[in-house]
C-alpha cells in the first residue's frame, strides 16, 4: 500500500504553478549537496547550527567574522567584504547585500534566511533577562531497525534512543545536555554529553565548559575533526578558524573540559583543558593556549598544545608499514604560527607547525592565497607539506587523507559566476606520498583529484547541475558524473538526480556503478504539514564504485550511506507542527539489497526497514 501511494504522488504532480521563495529546508539541502560527501563533515552539528541561526538570525549591523563563518558556505573574503560594508555604512535593508561585490545571486539567496538588519541595541546582559527571554528546546528521538539477511546469522531488531535539552539566550548564553543510547549498546553504557557557552560579556569573548571544540589557524595544531575539505565550495578549501565553540553531541570527537578567550585590546588570549578516555586503559589530558594579534588587515596567531597520556600510544597493527611514523609515546608537544593578511585583491594565509614524535621532530606547513580580481571571479591556490614524522592527533587541516602525515601537494580552485544565470566551479589537486600509505603498498606514490561543476540558474523555478570528477591514487582510477535537476513552485519541490562512475584498479577490468534518485516534497498551505518521498535505485559492481548519497531524516539527524551492490530504497519523511510549541518528525524507509545478482545465485534479497520518530517541544 505504501509503494502505491508513493507512485500516485509521483504521477499526480502539477505542470505549472507560481514561483515561491526557496524554503529553509531546500537551502540546507543545497548546502549539503555542495559539500564533499566523503569529507569529515559533522552534518548533525551543521544542521543544528543552521536551524538555530535561522530561528535567531545574525544581525549584520553587529555581526563578527566568527558569527558569519558558522554558515560554512561563505568564504573569508566574502565575510570580510560584508563586515567592511557594514563598517562604512550600517545596513538599512537586506537588499543592500547586492552591493557587496563578492556575493553572487545564489549566495545571497542562501544567506537571506540566516541574517537580518536591525539597529544595534543595548548589549548588556542581566540574569533576569536571560531566564525571562531565553528559548528552551527539548527533543526525544527513538529509532527502530529490522533486518532480514539470509547471508548473516544475526538478524532482528535494533533500537536507538536520544534525549536532548537546549537553552539559549540570543547568542550570549547557550547550554544543553544529550543522553544517547547507540544501537546495540546496553542501557548501562549510554553516552552522556553537556555544554555551556557564554559569549561577549565584558572582556570575556568566549567561555566554554563540557563538550567543546578548539580551532585555530589552519588546523595544524588545534582544529575541529570536522571540516569541509575538497567540495564544490572550491574557495573554502582552507580550514576555518572558529576559536572555542560548544559541541552539542555526545560523540568522543569533541573535547571535554573547559576553555576561555579574553579580548585584550588588539590581542585575543585563549586557554583550554580537556580530559578524554578513548578506551578502558588510556586517559588523555590536553592543555592548549593561543595568542592572536590583529591590526588592520593582518592577523598573526601562536598556538601550542601539550598532550599527556596515561600509557604509551600504540596501534593494533603495530608493525604495519603505513603507521611506522605515527606518533608513539606518553606525551607530545605541538606548536605553530599562523597568519592571514589581506592586501588589494589578494587574501594570503598560512601556518607552520612542529610536532614532537619520540626522538624526532616533524614539520608541517600550509600556504595559500585567494584572489578576487573582479566581481564574480574567485581563485585559490594552496600548498601543503607534512613531513613523515609530522603526526598530530589533534590536528585536522587540508589533506588528501584523514591523517596529517607524509604528504606534499598543490591545490587550485576557480569559481566563476559573472555570466548571467551560469556558475562554473573547478578544483584540481595534485599530491605525493613519500612513504607507504594505508591501502597503497608501494612508495613513493602520487595521485590527483579534479572536479568541475556547471550550474544553470535561470530563475527561481528551476535549476540544473552537472558535475564531473576524476581521481587517481595508489594505482586506482575513478571517474564519476552527477546530474541533478531541481524544480520548485508553490508548495512543491522536485529533485531528480543521477550518479554514475567507472573505476579501475591497476590493469584490471573496469567496473561501474550508477544510481537514480527522485525526491518529491509537498507542503500544505493551510496545515503545518510537510511530506517528502524518495525513490532510489542503484547498482555498483565493486566497492570502488560505491555511491554516496545524502538522505533526509528527522530533525538533527542525517545519513550518507555508501550504496554498493544491486538494490533500491524508498522512504517517507513527515513533519507536522501540531501546535506552536510542539512538532512531530517521522521517517520510515525500506532498503532492499538484491544480493543474488552479486553472487549470481538465486537467493532471496536482504531487506532493512528503519523507523525514526522525534518529538520537539519549544518554549
XYZ file of C-alpha atoms in Angstrom, residues 55-308:
254
model
C 15.485 30.934 14.380
C 17.692 33.761 15.664
C 19.163 35.414 12.522
C 22.515 37.175 12.657
C 22.162 40.957 12.818
C 24.523 42.128 10.083
C 24.963 45.521 11.750
C 26.703 43.880 14.715
C 27.975 40.637 13.194
C 31.531 39.395 13.638
C 33.656 37.206 11.412
C 33.071 34.283 13.775
C 29.291 34.742 13.509
C 29.262 34.621 9.705
C 31.824 31.808 9.477
C 29.329 29.491 11.220
C 27.293 29.365 7.987
C 30.012 27.461 6.179
C 29.174 28.477 2.611
C 30.705 31.986 2.793
C 34.400 32.424 2.029
C 36.684 34.522 4.237
C 36.810 37.183 1.521
C 33.013 37.429 1.383
C 32.826 37.690 5.163
C 35.405 40.498 5.139
C 33.529 42.352 2.380
C 30.241 42.180 4.315
C 31.875 43.444 7.508
C 33.701 46.224 5.634
C 30.458 47.378 4.002
C 28.678 47.475 7.366
C 31.616 49.305 8.959
C 31.421 52.057 6.337
C 27.627 52.242 6.254
C 25.302 50.248 8.549
C 22.663 48.441 6.519
C 19.057 49.600 6.355
C 17.806 46.679 4.268
C 18.879 43.201 3.206
C 18.631 44.411 -0.396
C 21.998 46.108 0.200
C 23.665 42.680 0.075
C 23.537 43.072 -3.705
C 26.077 45.893 -3.309
C 28.678 43.539 -1.799
C 30.728 42.738 -4.887
C 31.952 39.274 -3.896
C 28.425 37.927 -3.212
C 26.683 36.180 -6.108
C 22.897 35.972 -6.503
C 22.638 32.328 -5.435
C 24.769 33.013 -2.348
C 22.530 35.924 -1.349
C 19.543 33.596 -1.762
C 21.139 31.065 0.580
C 22.149 33.788 3.039
C 18.763 35.513 3.488
C 17.161 33.053 5.982
C 20.137 33.384 8.332
C 20.614 37.169 8.561
C 18.610 40.260 9.433
C 19.130 44.010 9.631
C 18.346 45.714 12.935
C 19.623 48.672 14.896
C 22.349 47.816 17.383
C 20.611 47.501 20.735
C 21.896 47.536 24.276
C 24.464 44.798 24.697
C 24.143 44.401 28.454
C 23.127 41.047 29.898
C 21.126 40.619 33.089
C 20.274 37.381 34.861
C 16.608 38.380 34.812
C 16.572 38.818 31.013
C 18.436 35.552 30.474
C 15.728 33.480 32.158
C 12.830 35.654 31.024
C 13.582 35.757 27.290
C 15.544 32.543 26.839
C 14.445 29.809 24.465
C 14.065 26.224 25.646
C 14.031 23.157 23.421
C 13.523 19.515 24.310
C 13.720 16.706 21.736
C 13.128 12.994 22.211
C 14.056 10.581 19.440
C 13.596 6.822 19.020
C 14.799 4.763 16.046
C 13.920 1.172 15.291
C 15.535 -1.121 12.734
C 14.701 -4.576 11.469
C 16.895 -6.559 9.082
C 16.368 -9.794 7.197
C 19.634 -11.021 5.710
C 19.938 -14.634 4.518
C 23.732 -14.316 4.460
C 24.118 -13.421 8.149
C 23.216 -15.444 11.181
C 22.455 -12.363 13.278
C 19.254 -10.576 12.409
C 16.451 -8.896 14.271
C 15.603 -5.620 15.973
C 17.867 -2.741 16.973
C 16.839 0.371 18.913
C 18.467 3.804 19.183
C 17.274 6.450 21.657
C 18.273 10.050 22.333
C 17.106 12.851 24.623
C 18.310 16.439 24.178
C 17.697 19.690 26.026
C 18.885 23.092 24.838
C 18.769 26.538 26.407
C 19.616 29.719 24.516
C 19.531 33.441 25.191
C 20.348 35.341 21.978
C 23.956 34.402 21.187
C 25.115 35.207 24.692
C 24.216 32.111 26.673
C 23.902 28.526 25.444
C 23.721 25.334 27.398
C 22.355 21.844 26.945
C 22.796 18.152 27.522
C 22.415 14.945 25.497
C 21.669 11.400 26.634
C 22.171 8.837 23.898
C 21.783 5.082 23.646
C 23.541 3.878 20.475
C 22.210 0.894 18.577
C 23.101 -2.407 20.199
C 24.558 -0.812 23.351
C 23.235 -1.811 26.809
C 21.482 0.892 28.793
C 24.322 0.974 31.338
C 26.738 2.079 28.592
C 24.748 5.072 27.381
C 26.606 8.205 26.227
C 26.269 11.489 28.068
C 27.283 14.966 26.976
C 26.649 18.540 28.027
C 27.900 22.020 27.318
C 27.814 25.644 28.463
C 28.897 28.652 26.403
C 28.990 32.346 27.286
C 29.914 34.951 24.656
C 30.832 38.636 24.609
C 30.262 39.508 28.228
C 32.606 42.365 29.021
C 36.209 41.476 28.222
C 35.252 37.798 28.125
C 34.851 36.834 24.496
C 34.049 33.129 24.979
C 33.729 30.726 27.870
C 33.025 27.034 27.177
C 32.611 24.093 29.522
C 31.660 20.471 28.956
C 31.833 19.330 25.319
C 33.502 21.843 23.027
C 35.824 22.327 20.058
C 39.026 24.339 19.661
C 40.023 25.531 16.188
C 42.818 27.994 15.395
C 44.827 28.854 12.300
C 44.767 26.285 9.505
C 44.301 23.361 11.874
C 47.866 22.034 12.046
C 47.911 22.381 15.844
C 44.274 22.572 17.002
C 41.128 22.134 14.959
C 37.717 20.542 14.905
C 37.763 16.995 13.480
C 35.037 18.097 11.062
C 35.995 20.161 8.038
C 34.713 20.680 4.510
C 37.927 19.856 2.656
C 37.508 19.482 -1.089
C 33.976 20.320 -2.179
C 32.009 22.383 -4.678
C 32.726 25.375 -2.415
C 36.137 25.494 -4.038
C 37.205 28.761 -2.392
C 36.561 27.385 1.114
C 39.202 24.646 0.983
C 41.242 26.096 3.835
C 40.288 25.289 7.426
C 38.083 27.818 9.210
C 39.194 29.455 12.458
C 36.305 29.262 14.920
C 38.195 29.581 18.205
C 36.472 27.929 21.139
C 32.922 26.745 20.463
C 30.459 24.411 22.142
C 29.749 20.958 20.711
C 26.236 19.647 21.239
C 26.619 15.927 20.520
C 27.800 13.193 22.866
C 30.488 11.922 20.476
C 34.044 11.243 21.601
C 35.468 13.520 18.887
C 34.691 16.614 20.975
C 36.979 17.933 23.694
C 35.693 17.648 27.251
C 36.729 20.183 29.832
C 36.762 23.986 29.828
C 38.275 26.905 27.951
C 38.093 30.688 27.658
C 39.043 33.510 25.290
C 39.632 37.060 26.518
C 39.849 40.286 24.470
C 42.784 42.495 25.491
C 42.780 45.366 23.015
C 44.252 44.020 19.779
C 45.110 40.720 21.430
C 42.953 37.618 21.953
C 44.244 35.155 24.523
C 42.748 31.649 24.747
C 43.393 28.707 27.017
C 41.697 25.318 27.293
C 41.932 21.976 29.054
C 40.407 18.633 28.068
C 40.238 15.159 29.572
C 39.283 12.206 27.371
C 39.252 8.453 27.915
C 39.270 6.821 24.446
C 39.199 3.312 25.963
C 39.296 1.497 29.293
C 43.070 1.783 29.719
C 44.093 5.075 28.079
C 43.453 8.540 29.555
C 44.296 11.679 27.598
C 44.926 15.133 29.099
C 45.217 18.106 26.719
C 46.362 21.622 27.571
C 46.286 24.331 24.903
C 46.942 28.064 24.571
C 46.566 30.524 21.715
C 47.514 34.157 21.346
C 46.226 36.113 18.339
C 47.197 39.653 17.345
C 45.063 41.730 14.980
C 45.945 45.020 13.354
C 44.129 46.223 10.254
C 44.236 43.502 7.611
C 46.906 41.493 9.450
C 46.286 38.637 11.876
C 49.047 36.555 13.478
C 48.485 33.718 15.923
C 50.625 31.419 18.058
C 49.126 28.073 19.167
C 50.664 25.446 21.463
C 49.291 22.213 22.894
C 50.631 19.556 25.228
C 49.159 16.035 25.073
C 49.675 13.805 28.117
